[in-house]
Amino acid sequence: LRHVTKDMKTKNQVREETTVPDIVGRERGNTPNTNKPAVDKKGEPKFLLEDDKKWVVEYQEGKRTDLKTFDIEKTSLHHSVYLYHCEWVAVNISGKINSISIVGCKRVQLKFQDCISAVELLNSLNTEVQVTGKVPSISIDKCREATLYISNDSLDVNIVTCASTGVNVVLPGETTNDDSVELPIPDQFIHKVVDYKLVSNPADHSN
């Protein structure tokens, strides 16, 4: 048998110290946080007609009690209007233009007469759009809280929505004495397979 000496006994051995990782400093924010969202740097405010083709309204910002207003009066059939990253802004467009785009805006009010192509809303919040004349198509993509005021001449407008919530359409009364009618566009749908076809209907929460 092997002879066990005194220094070989476990209780007499000196244990090697293990290094404990310092996580306290990291919890207190001493290390960079890679999960922070990127800061959206604002560009320089613009309001101009580029190359006699596109009216640009970019990075304009007003106040809740004092909207910043822009009037676009010298328009043409080949002109487009582009609103980008504006907040608390009102834009009035006279005459007939080709197209309108509202991208990345918050609390913007748009009023226009005629648009021969389409109006597009993308990634915007709390937007109001009013047509006083004719527009054939309005598309709303990834928006929240959008209200469309439709004129009598545009009752046949095509409205396309995608990944958007809180969209309402306001129609004029049937007669001049009638009040306007507000219609919500459904946010939720129920999908069923019927005869190997997918049938989709708006969800009804009235019951």
C-alpha positions as a printed Julia matrix, in Angstrom:
207×3 Matrix{Float64}:
   0.0    0.0     0.0
   1.07   3.57   -0.76
   1.98   5.56    2.29
  -0.05   8.81    2.55
   2.01  11.58    4.0
   0.63  14.45    6.06
   0.98  17.05    3.28
  -0.96  14.85    0.84
  -4.13  14.96    2.91
  -6.89  17.12    1.37
  -7.51  19.2     4.44
  -3.88  20.24    4.55
  -3.58  21.17    0.85
  -3.46  24.81   -0.19
  -6.19  25.39   -2.75
  -5.4   27.36   -5.87
  -7.42  30.54   -6.08
  -9.63  30.81   -9.1
 -10.15  34.09  -10.9
 -13.71  35.38  -10.72
 -14.72  37.37  -13.82
 -15.51  40.97  -13.04
 -19.09  41.38  -14.21
 -19.98  44.13  -11.78
 -18.36  46.77  -13.88
 -20.19  45.56  -16.96
 -23.51  45.63  -15.16
 -22.84  49.24  -14.2
 -22.29  50.22  -17.79
 -18.48  50.44  -17.86
 -18.4   48.47  -21.1
 -19.94  49.67  -24.37
 -23.56  48.72  -24.94
 -23.79  47.32  -28.44
 -27.58  47.05  -28.26
 -28.3   50.77  -28.25
 -30.35  51.93  -31.24
 -28.6   54.04  -33.81
 -29.17  57.77  -33.45
 -31.15  59.23  -36.32
 -29.2   62.27  -37.32
 -31.36  65.02  -38.73
 -30.4   66.53  -42.02
 -30.58  70.1   -43.13
 -34.14  71.45  -43.62
 -35.12  71.83  -47.27
 -38.0   73.37  -49.18
 -37.28  73.69  -52.88
 -38.09  72.5   -56.39
 -35.35  70.18  -57.65
 -34.61  70.12  -61.39
 -38.09  71.44  -62.13
 -39.4   67.95  -61.28
 -39.73  67.35  -57.56
 -40.87  69.58  -54.71
 -38.84  68.57  -51.65
 -39.9   69.26  -48.07
 -37.34  67.62  -45.8
 -36.45  67.76  -42.09
 -38.94  70.52  -41.34
 -40.21  70.75  -37.79
 -42.92  72.89  -36.27
 -44.68  72.84  -32.92
 -47.9   71.33  -31.67
 -49.41  74.77  -31.1
 -47.81  76.31  -34.19
 -47.63  74.11  -37.28
 -45.01  74.99  -39.84
 -46.91  75.64  -43.08
 -45.69  75.31  -46.65
 -47.7   76.39  -49.71
 -46.81  74.81  -53.05
 -48.57  76.92  -55.67
 -46.49  76.81  -58.86
 -47.21  73.23  -59.87
 -47.15  71.26  -63.12
 -48.35  67.86  -64.32
 -44.8   66.48  -64.24
 -44.13  67.67  -60.69
 -44.0   65.33  -57.71
 -44.03  66.26  -54.02
 -41.77  64.51  -51.52
 -42.11  64.95  -47.75
 -39.37  63.35  -45.65
 -38.82  63.3   -41.88
 -41.11  66.23  -41.11
 -43.0   66.8   -37.86
 -45.83  69.19  -36.96
 -45.96  70.41  -40.56
 -48.86  71.4   -42.84
 -48.47  71.34  -46.65
 -50.99  72.84  -49.08
 -50.69  72.0   -52.78
 -52.52  73.92  -55.51
 -53.24  72.71  -59.03
 -52.66  69.28  -60.54
 -49.48  67.28  -59.91
 -48.14  63.82  -60.74
 -47.51  62.1   -57.38
 -47.07  62.66  -53.65
 -44.88  60.75  -51.17
 -44.85  61.1   -47.38
 -41.98  59.14  -45.83
 -40.9   58.92  -42.19
 -43.09  61.82  -41.05
 -44.96  62.5   -37.81
 -48.06  64.62  -37.3
 -48.16  65.97  -40.84
 -51.21  67.48  -42.53
 -51.41  67.42  -46.32
 -54.07  69.09  -48.47
 -54.0   68.88  -52.25
 -56.27  69.4   -55.22
 -55.55  66.83  -57.96
 -53.01  64.02  -58.24
 -52.93  62.09  -61.52
 -50.84  59.13  -60.31
 -50.84  58.15  -56.61
 -50.32  59.28  -53.03
 -47.96  57.16  -50.94
 -47.59  57.1   -47.15
 -44.67  55.12  -45.75
 -43.41  54.66  -42.18
 -45.35  57.64  -40.9
 -47.31  58.41  -37.73
 -50.49  60.41  -37.18
 -50.88  61.73  -40.72
 -53.86  63.55  -42.23
 -54.37  63.66  -45.99
 -57.16  65.61  -47.68
 -57.99  65.6   -51.38
 -60.32  68.3   -52.69
 -60.28  67.11  -56.29
 -59.35  63.82  -57.9
 -56.87  61.08  -56.95
 -56.97  57.51  -58.36
 -54.89  55.67  -55.75
 -53.61  55.98  -52.17
 -51.18  53.48  -50.65
 -50.37  53.24  -46.94
 -47.45  51.09  -45.83
 -46.17  50.6   -42.25
 -48.1   53.59  -40.89
 -49.98  54.26  -37.66
 -52.92  56.6   -37.17
 -53.61  57.89  -40.69
 -56.8   59.73  -41.68
 -57.87  60.19  -45.31
 -60.42  62.87  -46.2
 -61.93  61.93  -49.55
 -63.78  64.34  -51.85
 -66.89  63.58  -53.92
 -64.75  63.36  -57.06
 -62.53  60.68  -55.47
 -65.12  58.28  -54.09
 -63.82  55.62  -56.52
 -60.26  55.87  -55.19
 -58.29  52.64  -54.65
 -56.86  52.49  -51.11
 -54.15  49.9   -50.48
 -52.89  49.29  -46.93
 -50.06  47.09  -45.69
 -48.87  46.54  -42.09
 -50.73  49.67  -40.96
 -53.03  50.34  -37.99
 -55.49  53.05  -37.05
 -56.34  54.05  -40.63
 -59.65  55.88  -41.12
 -61.41  57.15  -44.24
 -63.7   60.17  -43.97
 -66.31  60.54  -46.74
 -68.53  63.55  -47.45
 -72.22  63.26  -46.64
 -74.54  62.04  -49.36
 -76.1   65.52  -49.49
 -74.87  68.94  -48.45
 -77.05  68.68  -45.35
 -75.59  65.34  -44.25
 -72.66  64.94  -41.92
 -69.44  63.33  -43.1
 -69.02  59.58  -42.58
 -65.92  58.09  -40.94
 -65.05  54.5   -41.85
 -62.21  52.56  -40.19
 -60.04  50.28  -42.3
 -59.74  46.87  -40.56
 -56.48  46.09  -38.76
 -57.16  42.38  -38.19
 -58.34  39.61  -40.47
 -59.53  36.05  -40.03
 -58.17  33.54  -42.53
 -59.8   30.19  -43.3
 -59.13  27.42  -45.76
 -62.26  26.71  -47.8
 -62.13  24.16  -50.63
 -58.33  24.42  -50.72
 -58.51  28.2   -51.05
 -57.61  30.8   -48.47
 -60.56  33.04  -47.61
 -59.88  36.2   -45.61
 -62.42  38.41  -43.88
 -62.07  41.38  -41.5
 -62.32  40.45  -37.83
 -65.62  41.6   -36.31
 -65.25  42.77  -32.69
 -68.79  44.1   -32.37
 -70.1   40.87  -30.87
